[in-house]
């Protein structure tokens, strides 16, 4: 059954400049093998990731990601069945904190700071549907 998991976490102090690229490269390498697609946002020191695919595959991947010391304070924000995937690319897309994306963050946030921990599942889904056009894919 197709499911979508959305979680947030905070970057830890050990996160260095090459780490986001490293995470995207690992994701692109590993996720295709388990049939998981998705996108990763990074803004305001917070990761927000949406993963979609088989329920068990997402569960396994999430538990693996939880062990990563580059982030902390993980929180599942939404875990729901979906009819179809949003992301048609096997690579993990990145939504960076560009000027254009910051305006979108604001549109879906209760405050000027990007704080997905406070966003409802509906708001998160609407945010990802809109931000999908601004996702950068690592080639
Ligand atoms: C916020 C965050 C998101 C991540 N997302 C993924 C992911 O979607 N897929 C993945 O394989 N690894 C992801 N990782 C990296 C894993 O924790 C782990 O480093 C990686 O899977 C190791 O795989 P490798 O040995 O093939 O490099 C993520 C890490 C962080 C901090």
Short mmCIF file of C-alpha atoms and ligand atoms in Angstrom, two decimals:
data_model
loop_
_atom_site.label_atom_id
_atom_site.label_comp_id
_atom_site.label_asym_id
_atom_site.label_seq_id
_atom_site.Cartn_x
_atom_site.Cartn_y
_atom_site.Cartn_z
CA UNK A 1 0.00 0.00 0.00
CA UNK A 2 1.31 3.45 -0.92
CA UNK A 3 1.97 5.70 2.06
CA UNK A 4 3.45 9.11 2.62
CA UNK A 5 5.51 10.02 5.67
CA UNK A 6 6.33 13.61 6.54
CA UNK A 7 8.67 14.36 9.41
CA UNK A 8 10.74 17.25 10.69
CA UNK A 9 14.05 17.30 12.55
CA UNK A 10 16.60 19.90 13.60
CA UNK A 11 20.10 20.03 12.18
CA UNK A 12 22.73 19.03 14.73
CA UNK A 13 25.93 20.98 15.29
CA UNK A 14 27.99 18.40 13.42
CA UNK A 15 26.19 19.16 10.13
CA UNK A 16 28.88 20.49 7.79
CA UNK A 17 28.73 22.12 4.34
CA UNK A 18 29.11 18.86 2.39
CA UNK A 19 26.58 16.95 4.42
CA UNK A 20 23.41 17.92 2.56
CA UNK A 21 24.98 16.84 -0.73
CA UNK A 22 26.08 13.61 0.95
CA UNK A 23 22.53 12.97 2.24
CA UNK A 24 21.05 13.60 -1.23
CA UNK A 25 23.59 11.30 -2.84
CA UNK A 26 22.93 8.48 -0.34
CA UNK A 27 19.19 8.97 -0.83
CA UNK A 28 19.36 8.82 -4.60
CA UNK A 29 21.50 5.70 -4.36
CA UNK A 30 19.42 3.84 -1.79
CA UNK A 31 15.83 4.96 -2.28
CA UNK A 32 15.42 3.64 -5.79
CA UNK A 33 16.29 0.15 -4.52
CA UNK A 34 13.42 0.27 -2.02
CA UNK A 35 10.99 2.19 -4.23
CA UNK A 36 10.90 5.38 -2.17
CA UNK A 37 10.56 8.85 -3.70
CA UNK A 38 10.43 12.21 -1.98
CA UNK A 39 11.89 15.60 -1.25
CA UNK A 40 13.92 17.21 1.49
CA UNK A 41 13.59 20.83 2.62
CA UNK A 42 16.21 22.61 4.66
CA UNK A 43 15.45 26.02 6.12
CA UNK A 44 15.82 27.75 9.47
CA UNK A 45 17.96 24.87 10.79
CA UNK A 46 15.09 22.43 10.23
CA UNK A 47 14.87 19.45 7.89
CA UNK A 48 11.44 18.65 6.52
CA UNK A 49 11.28 15.47 4.49
CA UNK A 50 8.44 13.80 2.68
CA UNK A 51 8.91 10.14 1.79
CA UNK A 52 6.47 8.13 -0.30
CA UNK A 53 6.33 4.47 -1.23
CA UNK A 54 5.45 1.12 0.32
CA UNK A 55 4.46 1.51 3.99
CA UNK A 56 7.01 -0.99 5.26
CA UNK A 57 9.78 0.44 3.07
CA UNK A 58 9.12 3.93 4.43
CA UNK A 59 9.07 2.64 8.00
CA UNK A 60 12.40 0.90 7.54
CA UNK A 61 13.98 3.92 5.90
CA UNK A 62 12.70 6.29 8.57
CA UNK A 63 14.20 4.16 11.34
CA UNK A 64 17.53 4.15 9.50
CA UNK A 65 17.43 7.95 9.07
CA UNK A 66 16.65 8.35 12.79
CA UNK A 67 20.08 6.92 13.66
CA UNK A 68 21.85 9.69 11.71
CA UNK A 69 23.75 12.01 14.09
CA UNK A 70 23.41 14.94 11.66
CA UNK A 71 19.95 15.69 12.98
CA UNK A 72 17.98 15.61 16.25
CA UNK A 73 14.47 16.10 17.67
CA UNK A 74 12.69 14.11 14.94
CA UNK A 75 8.90 14.30 14.89
CA UNK A 76 6.47 12.52 12.59
CA UNK A 77 4.03 15.14 11.33
CA UNK A 78 1.94 12.99 9.00
CA UNK A 79 1.75 9.35 7.98
CA UNK A 80 -1.11 8.70 5.59
CA UNK A 81 -2.13 6.45 2.74
CA UNK A 82 -1.96 8.13 -0.67
CA UNK A 83 -3.55 7.30 -4.00
CA UNK A 84 -0.52 8.23 -6.11
CA UNK A 85 2.98 9.57 -5.67
CA UNK A 86 3.67 13.28 -5.96
CA UNK A 87 7.32 12.84 -6.86
CA UNK A 88 7.97 11.09 -10.13
CA UNK A 89 11.76 11.11 -9.81
CA UNK A 90 13.79 8.49 -7.99
CA UNK A 91 16.37 11.01 -6.83
CA UNK A 92 15.77 12.89 -3.56
CA UNK A 93 14.84 16.48 -4.43
CA UNK A 94 16.08 19.44 -2.41
CA UNK A 95 14.05 22.49 -1.50
CA UNK A 96 16.59 25.05 -0.35
CA UNK A 97 15.97 28.31 1.44
CA UNK A 98 15.97 30.54 -1.65
CA UNK A 99 14.12 33.85 -1.80
CA UNK A 100 11.30 32.29 -3.84
CA UNK A 101 10.95 29.33 -1.47
CA UNK A 102 11.05 31.56 1.60
CA UNK A 103 7.91 33.27 0.29
CA UNK A 104 6.26 29.88 -0.01
CA UNK A 105 7.38 28.91 3.50
CA UNK A 106 5.75 32.08 4.78
CA UNK A 107 2.54 31.39 2.88
CA UNK A 108 2.12 28.12 4.79
CA UNK A 109 3.54 29.18 8.18
CA UNK A 110 1.92 30.75 11.19
CA UNK A 111 4.96 32.96 11.78
CA UNK A 112 7.76 34.56 9.77
CA UNK A 113 10.07 31.68 10.72
CA UNK A 114 9.76 28.39 8.85
CA UNK A 115 8.43 26.04 11.52
CA UNK A 116 6.97 22.83 10.07
CA UNK A 117 6.60 21.40 13.59
CA UNK A 118 3.55 23.68 13.86
CA UNK A 119 2.04 22.83 10.47
CA UNK A 120 -1.02 20.58 10.14
CA UNK A 121 -0.96 17.52 7.85
CA UNK A 122 -3.26 19.36 5.41
CA UNK A 123 -0.99 22.40 5.34
CA UNK A 124 2.08 20.20 4.84
CA UNK A 125 0.44 18.44 1.91
CA UNK A 126 -0.56 21.75 0.32
CA UNK A 127 2.95 23.11 0.91
CA UNK A 128 4.63 20.12 -0.79
CA UNK A 129 2.22 20.21 -3.75
CA UNK A 130 3.11 23.81 -4.37
CA UNK A 131 6.83 23.62 -3.66
CA UNK A 132 7.25 20.65 -5.99
CA UNK A 133 7.85 23.00 -8.91
CA UNK A 134 10.86 24.49 -7.12
CA UNK A 135 12.58 21.24 -6.21
CA UNK A 136 16.21 20.94 -7.32
CA UNK A 137 17.33 17.50 -8.44
CA UNK A 138 20.94 16.56 -8.00
CA UNK A 139 22.23 15.32 -11.35
C1 LIG B 1 17.44 14.60 7.25
C2 LIG B 1 18.04 13.37 6.65
C3 LIG B 1 17.37 12.72 5.61
C4 LIG B 1 17.89 11.56 5.04
N1 LIG B 1 17.21 10.93 4.05
C5 LIG B 1 17.69 9.77 3.53
C6 LIG B 1 16.97 9.06 2.54
O1 LIG B 1 15.88 9.44 2.10
N2 LIG B 1 17.53 7.90 2.06
C7 LIG B 1 18.73 7.42 2.49
O2 LIG B 1 19.16 6.37 2.02
N3 LIG B 1 19.42 8.09 3.42
C8 LIG B 1 18.95 9.24 3.96
N4 LIG B 1 19.67 9.91 4.91
C9 LIG B 1 21.02 9.41 5.24
C10 LIG B 1 20.99 8.20 6.16
O3 LIG B 1 20.83 8.62 7.49
C11 LIG B 1 22.30 7.42 6.01
O4 LIG B 1 23.41 8.26 6.22
C12 LIG B 1 22.43 6.80 4.64
O5 LIG B 1 21.26 6.11 4.29
C13 LIG B 1 23.63 5.88 4.59
O6 LIG B 1 23.65 5.27 3.34
P1 LIG B 1 24.99 4.97 2.56
O7 LIG B 1 25.78 4.09 3.48
O8 LIG B 1 24.58 4.31 1.30
O9 LIG B 1 25.65 6.32 2.34
C14 LIG B 1 19.14 11.06 5.50
C15 LIG B 1 19.80 11.71 6.55
C16 LIG B 1 19.28 12.85 7.11
C17 LIG B 1 20.00 13.55 8.24
#
